[in-house]
Amino acid sequence: MTLSPSSIEQVIPGQGAMAQPSAKARRRRFRFVANAKAATGLVVLGVYALLAVIGPWIAPYDPDARGADVLQAPSSRHWFGTTHLGQDIFSQILVGARSVMVVGLIAGVLATILSILIGVTAGYLGGAADESLSALSNVFLVIPALPLIIIVASLVDQAGDLLVALIIGLTSWAWGARVLRAQTLSLRRRDYVEAARATGERTWRIIGFEILPNLTAIIASGFVGTVIFAVMSEITLAFIGISSVSSWNWGTILFWAQGQQALAQGAWWWFVPAGLAIALLGTALALINFGIDEFVSPRLRTGGRTRIRTADGRTVRMRVGFTPVLAPKPAPVPMPDTREDRTS
């Protein structure tokens, strides 16, 4: 006797050939994007990435071109005003976005790859390999990235964005590797990992399909943190004049504004747009990081939305960071016994 797929679905719902994922499963896939913080951060970051690609093409002026409009406030011709040489600040902001985003992306990807390779390998293998890789992580953990970049930039004639990104990436992976090692030490003794090892699965397959999926949130959080550090380091180097001041980024704009005493001259438009661009990018990355935390933590994800009902019918809203203490009902006041008085 043969059964059609429709009859099988009637017996075992959701297990037939025509079974479709439930609405709850579809919502779970897009839970991270549905998070308001993560969605806002992704939109802002996407706008920055778009400007980094097309910024030099849509800039209304050449950022190096000098003009007669010296230190002009924002107007219809110059949206963000001009510098002491008549250079358009809006064009400098657009052109400088590419340098900042490229350095952050390269450094973040390089540091994340190194932290995964070293941290997960050390945590899973253990023994001598763990001790050697942990010692290597400890060495790189104490290497200061910013002073090293300053020294290298002073020795190299033109310290470009690629060199700065490589130095930041090569010196920023140690902390993420230590975190991944600690989590891998906890995961390698789980039942599903032991079962995969008992069935003869290869080491690379166990790491790639059993351990790494459970480390996705930590990896993503470390990547975002490294990007923030790389962006701020690039801007700091340009602001103090270590990197090349001939290539535009937001730190270069602040460098020239500080050197020409823009604040003393009342030229607020010279440094405020660059500062707002830096703050908005940092806010977007921080919102993405918060969204990742809420996505992987049920306590944070449901914080503020869980309600409990007390014995007397009151509703208490659970909040993250607060432990509700329910006041006990007041004990009934005992009534005086008047029977003795009546008998007396």
Coordinates of C-alpha atoms in Angstrom, one line a residue:
M1 CA 0.0 0.0 0.0
T2 CA 1.4 3.4 -1.0
L3 CA 0.6 6.6 0.7
S4 CA 0.6 10.0 -1.0
P5 CA 2.6 12.9 0.5
S6 CA -0.7 14.6 1.4
S7 CA -1.8 11.6 3.5
I8 CA 1.6 11.6 5.2
E9 CA 1.2 15.2 6.1
Q10 CA -2.2 14.5 7.6
V11 CA -0.6 11.9 9.9
I12 CA 2.5 13.8 10.7
P13 CA 1.9 17.5 10.3
G14 CA 4.8 19.5 8.9
Q15 CA 6.8 16.4 8.0
G16 CA 5.5 15.8 4.5
A17 CA 7.1 16.6 1.2
M18 CA 5.0 19.8 0.8
A19 CA 5.7 21.0 4.4
Q20 CA 6.5 24.7 4.6
P21 CA 8.4 26.5 7.4
S22 CA 6.0 27.9 10.0
A23 CA 5.5 31.6 10.5
K24 CA 7.3 31.4 13.8
A25 CA 10.4 29.9 12.1
R26 CA 10.3 32.6 9.5
R27 CA 10.1 35.3 12.2
R28 CA 13.1 33.7 14.0
R29 CA 15.2 34.1 10.9
F30 CA 14.6 37.8 10.8
R31 CA 14.6 38.5 14.5
F32 CA 17.9 40.3 14.4
V33 CA 16.8 42.6 11.6
A34 CA 13.5 43.2 13.4
N35 CA 15.4 44.6 16.4
A36 CA 15.0 48.3 16.3
K37 CA 18.5 49.0 17.5
A38 CA 20.1 46.6 15.0
A39 CA 17.9 47.9 12.1
T40 CA 18.8 51.5 12.8
G41 CA 22.5 50.7 13.0
L42 CA 22.5 48.7 9.8
V43 CA 20.7 51.4 7.9
V44 CA 23.1 54.1 9.0
L45 CA 26.1 51.9 8.4
G46 CA 24.7 51.1 4.9
V47 CA 24.5 54.8 4.1
Y48 CA 28.1 55.3 5.2
A49 CA 29.2 52.3 3.0
L50 CA 27.3 53.8 0.1
L51 CA 29.0 57.1 0.6
A52 CA 32.3 55.4 0.8
V53 CA 31.8 53.9 -2.6
I54 CA 30.2 56.8 -4.5
G55 CA 31.4 59.7 -2.3
P56 CA 34.3 60.9 -4.6
W57 CA 32.0 60.7 -7.6
I58 CA 29.1 62.8 -6.2
A59 CA 31.3 65.4 -4.4
P60 CA 30.3 68.8 -5.9
Y61 CA 33.8 70.2 -5.8
D62 CA 37.4 68.9 -5.7
P63 CA 38.3 68.7 -2.0
D64 CA 41.7 70.2 -2.8
A65 CA 40.5 73.0 -5.0
R66 CA 40.9 76.5 -3.6
G67 CA 38.2 79.2 -4.1
A68 CA 37.5 82.8 -3.4
D69 CA 34.8 82.0 -0.7
V70 CA 37.1 81.9 2.3
L71 CA 35.7 80.8 5.7
Q72 CA 32.1 81.0 4.4
A73 CA 29.3 79.7 6.6
P74 CA 27.0 76.9 5.2
S75 CA 25.0 78.1 2.3
S76 CA 23.3 76.8 -0.8
R77 CA 26.6 76.7 -2.7
H78 CA 28.6 75.2 0.1
W79 CA 26.4 73.0 2.3
F80 CA 29.0 72.6 5.1
G81 CA 30.8 75.9 4.5
T82 CA 34.4 76.4 3.4
T83 CA 37.9 76.4 4.9
H84 CA 40.5 79.2 5.1
L85 CA 41.5 78.4 1.6
G86 CA 38.0 78.3 0.2
Q87 CA 37.9 74.5 0.0
D88 CA 34.4 72.9 0.2
I89 CA 34.0 71.0 3.5
F90 CA 31.1 68.9 2.2
S91 CA 33.3 67.5 -0.5
Q92 CA 36.0 66.7 2.0
I93 CA 33.5 64.8 4.2
L94 CA 32.3 62.7 1.2
V95 CA 35.8 61.9 0.0
G96 CA 37.1 61.1 3.5
A97 CA 34.4 58.6 4.2
R98 CA 36.1 56.0 1.9
S99 CA 39.4 56.1 3.8
V100 CA 37.7 55.6 7.2
M101 CA 35.5 52.8 6.1
V102 CA 38.3 50.9 4.2
V103 CA 40.6 51.0 7.2
G104 CA 37.8 49.9 9.6
L105 CA 36.7 47.0 7.3
I106 CA 40.2 45.7 6.6
A107 CA 41.4 45.8 10.2
G108 CA 38.1 44.3 11.4
V109 CA 38.2 41.4 9.0
L110 CA 41.9 40.7 9.6
A111 CA 41.6 40.8 13.4
T112 CA 38.5 38.6 13.3
I113 CA 40.1 35.9 11.1
L114 CA 43.2 35.8 13.3
S115 CA 41.2 35.6 16.5
I116 CA 39.1 32.7 15.2
L117 CA 42.0 30.7 13.9
I118 CA 44.1 31.1 17.1
G119 CA 41.4 31.3 19.8
V120 CA 39.2 28.4 18.6
T121 CA 42.2 26.2 17.7
A122 CA 43.7 26.7 21.1
G123 CA 40.5 26.0 22.9
Y124 CA 39.6 22.9 21.0
L125 CA 43.0 21.2 20.8
G126 CA 44.2 21.9 24.3
G127 CA 47.5 20.7 25.6
A128 CA 50.8 22.0 24.2
A129 CA 49.0 23.7 21.3
D130 CA 46.8 25.6 23.7
E131 CA 49.7 26.7 25.8
S132 CA 51.7 27.9 22.8
L133 CA 48.9 29.8 21.2
S134 CA 47.8 31.3 24.6
A135 CA 51.4 32.5 25.1
L136 CA 51.3 34.1 21.7
S137 CA 48.0 35.8 22.5
N138 CA 49.4 37.2 25.7
V139 CA 52.4 38.7 23.9
F140 CA 50.2 40.4 21.3
L141 CA 47.8 41.5 24.1
V142 CA 50.3 43.8 25.6
I143 CA 51.5 45.3 22.3
P144 CA 50.1 48.9 22.1
A145 CA 48.7 49.4 18.6
L146 CA 48.6 53.2 18.5
P147 CA 52.2 53.8 19.6
L148 CA 53.3 51.1 17.2
I149 CA 51.5 52.8 14.3
I150 CA 53.1 56.1 15.2
I151 CA 56.6 54.5 15.2
V152 CA 56.0 52.8 11.9
A153 CA 54.4 55.8 10.3
S154 CA 57.4 57.9 11.3
L155 CA 59.8 55.4 9.6
V156 CA 57.7 55.2 6.4
D157 CA 57.5 58.1 4.1
Q158 CA 53.9 57.6 3.1
A159 CA 51.9 55.6 5.6
G160 CA 48.8 54.8 3.6
D161 CA 45.5 53.4 4.7
L162 CA 46.4 49.8 3.9
L163 CA 49.5 49.9 6.2
V164 CA 47.5 51.5 9.0
A165 CA 44.8 48.9 8.6
L166 CA 47.3 46.0 8.6
I167 CA 49.0 47.2 11.8
I168 CA 45.7 47.6 13.6
G169 CA 44.5 44.2 12.5
L170 CA 47.7 42.4 13.4
T171 CA 47.7 43.9 16.9
S172 CA 44.0 43.8 17.7
W173 CA 43.1 40.1 17.6
A174 CA 44.5 38.9 20.9
W175 CA 41.6 39.9 23.1
G176 CA 39.0 38.3 20.8
A177 CA 41.1 35.2 20.6
R178 CA 41.1 34.9 24.4
V179 CA 37.3 35.2 24.6
L180 CA 36.8 32.6 21.8
R181 CA 39.3 30.3 23.5
A182 CA 37.3 30.5 26.8
Q183 CA 34.0 29.8 25.0
T184 CA 35.5 26.9 23.0
L185 CA 36.8 25.3 26.2
S186 CA 33.2 25.3 27.4
L187 CA 31.7 24.0 24.2
R188 CA 34.1 21.2 23.4
R189 CA 32.7 19.1 26.3
R190 CA 29.1 19.5 25.3
D191 CA 27.1 16.4 24.4
Y192 CA 26.6 17.2 20.8
V193 CA 30.4 17.8 20.3
E194 CA 31.2 14.5 22.1
A195 CA 28.6 12.7 19.9
A196 CA 30.2 14.1 16.7
R197 CA 33.6 13.1 17.9
A198 CA 32.4 9.6 18.8
T199 CA 30.9 9.1 15.3
G200 CA 34.4 9.8 13.7
E201 CA 33.8 13.3 12.5
R202 CA 36.9 15.2 11.4
T203 CA 38.3 18.0 13.6
W204 CA 37.7 20.7 11.0
R205 CA 34.1 19.6 10.5
I206 CA 33.4 19.6 14.3
I207 CA 34.9 23.1 14.6
G208 CA 33.2 24.4 11.5
F209 CA 29.7 22.9 12.0
E210 CA 29.4 22.3 15.7
I211 CA 31.4 25.0 17.5
L212 CA 31.6 28.0 15.2
P213 CA 27.8 28.4 14.8
N214 CA 27.6 28.8 18.6
L215 CA 30.3 31.5 18.6
T216 CA 28.6 33.7 15.9
A217 CA 27.5 36.4 18.3
I218 CA 30.8 36.6 20.0
I219 CA 32.6 36.8 16.6
A220 CA 30.3 39.5 15.3
S221 CA 30.6 41.5 18.5
G222 CA 34.4 41.3 18.3
F223 CA 34.3 42.4 14.7
V224 CA 32.2 45.4 15.5
G225 CA 34.5 46.4 18.4
T226 CA 37.6 46.1 16.2
V227 CA 36.0 48.3 13.5
I228 CA 35.2 51.0 16.1
F229 CA 38.8 50.8 17.4
A230 CA 40.3 50.9 13.9
V231 CA 38.1 53.9 12.8
M232 CA 39.0 55.9 15.9
S233 CA 42.7 55.0 15.5
E234 CA 42.8 56.2 11.9
I235 CA 41.1 59.4 12.8
T236 CA 43.4 60.0 15.8
L237 CA 46.5 59.4 13.7
A238 CA 45.3 61.9 11.1
F239 CA 44.3 64.4 13.8
I240 CA 47.7 64.5 15.4
G241 CA 49.4 64.7 12.0
I242 CA 51.0 61.2 11.9
S243 CA 49.4 59.9 8.8
S244 CA 49.5 61.7 5.5
V245 CA 47.7 65.0 5.5
S246 CA 47.4 65.0 1.8
S247 CA 44.8 62.2 1.7
W248 CA 41.4 63.2 3.0
N249 CA 39.6 61.6 5.9
W250 CA 37.6 63.1 8.8
G251 CA 40.7 63.2 11.0
T252 CA 42.5 65.3 8.4
I253 CA 39.6 67.8 8.4
L254 CA 39.9 68.1 12.2
F255 CA 43.7 68.5 11.9
W256 CA 43.5 71.5 9.6
A257 CA 40.6 73.0 11.6
Q258 CA 42.7 72.8 14.8
G259 CA 45.8 74.1 13.1
Q260 CA 44.0 77.1 11.8
Q261 CA 42.3 77.9 15.0
A262 CA 38.8 77.4 13.6
L263 CA 37.2 77.5 17.1
A264 CA 38.8 80.8 17.9
Q265 CA 37.7 82.3 14.5
G266 CA 34.1 81.1 15.1
A267 CA 34.2 78.7 12.1
W268 CA 32.2 76.1 13.8
W269 CA 31.2 74.5 10.5
W270 CA 34.8 73.5 9.9
F271 CA 34.9 70.8 12.7
V272 CA 31.3 70.2 13.6
P273 CA 30.3 68.1 10.5
A274 CA 33.3 65.9 10.8
G275 CA 32.7 65.4 14.5
L276 CA 29.0 64.5 13.9
A277 CA 30.0 62.1 11.1
I278 CA 32.4 60.3 13.5
A279 CA 29.8 60.3 16.3
L280 CA 27.0 59.0 14.0
L281 CA 29.2 56.1 12.7
G282 CA 30.2 55.1 16.2
T283 CA 26.6 55.2 17.3
A284 CA 25.6 53.0 14.4
L285 CA 28.2 50.4 15.2
A286 CA 27.3 50.5 18.9
L287 CA 23.6 50.0 18.0
I288 CA 24.5 46.9 15.9
N289 CA 26.5 45.6 18.9
F290 CA 23.5 46.1 21.2
G291 CA 21.3 44.4 18.7
I292 CA 23.7 41.4 18.7
D293 CA 23.6 41.2 22.5
E294 CA 19.8 41.2 22.5
F295 CA 19.6 38.7 19.7
V296 CA 21.6 36.1 21.6
S297 CA 20.5 36.8 25.1
P298 CA 16.8 35.9 25.8
R299 CA 17.0 37.9 29.0
L300 CA 17.9 41.1 27.2
R301 CA 15.5 40.3 24.3
T302 CA 12.5 39.9 26.5
G303 CA 13.5 42.6 29.0
G304 CA 10.7 45.0 29.8
R305 CA 8.1 42.9 28.1
T306 CA 7.6 40.0 30.6
R307 CA 4.8 40.5 33.1
I308 CA 3.9 38.4 36.1
R309 CA 0.8 38.4 38.1
T310 CA 1.0 38.4 41.9
A311 CA -1.2 36.5 44.3
D312 CA -3.5 39.6 44.9
G313 CA -4.1 40.1 41.2
R314 CA -1.5 42.9 40.6
T315 CA 0.6 42.8 37.4
V316 CA 4.4 43.5 37.7
R317 CA 6.5 44.3 34.7
M318 CA 9.9 42.6 34.7
R319 CA 12.8 44.9 33.8
V320 CA 16.5 44.1 33.0
G321 CA 18.7 44.8 35.9
F322 CA 16.0 44.9 38.5
T323 CA 14.8 42.1 40.7
P324 CA 11.1 42.6 41.6
V325 CA 10.4 42.3 45.3
L326 CA 6.7 41.7 46.0
A327 CA 5.6 43.1 49.3
P328 CA 3.8 40.5 51.4
K329 CA 0.3 41.0 52.3
P330 CA -0.1 42.6 55.7
A331 CA -1.0 40.2 58.4
P332 CA -4.5 40.5 59.7
V333 CA -4.8 42.3 63.0
P334 CA -6.0 39.8 65.7
M335 CA -9.3 40.8 67.2
P336 CA -9.4 41.0 71.0
D337 CA -11.2 38.0 72.7
T338 CA -14.2 39.4 74.5
R339 CA -15.5 36.1 75.8
E340 CA -13.6 36.3 79.0
D341 CA -15.0 39.7 79.7
R342 CA -18.5 38.5 79.2
T343 CA -18.0 35.5 81.6
S344 CA -16.6 37.8 84.2

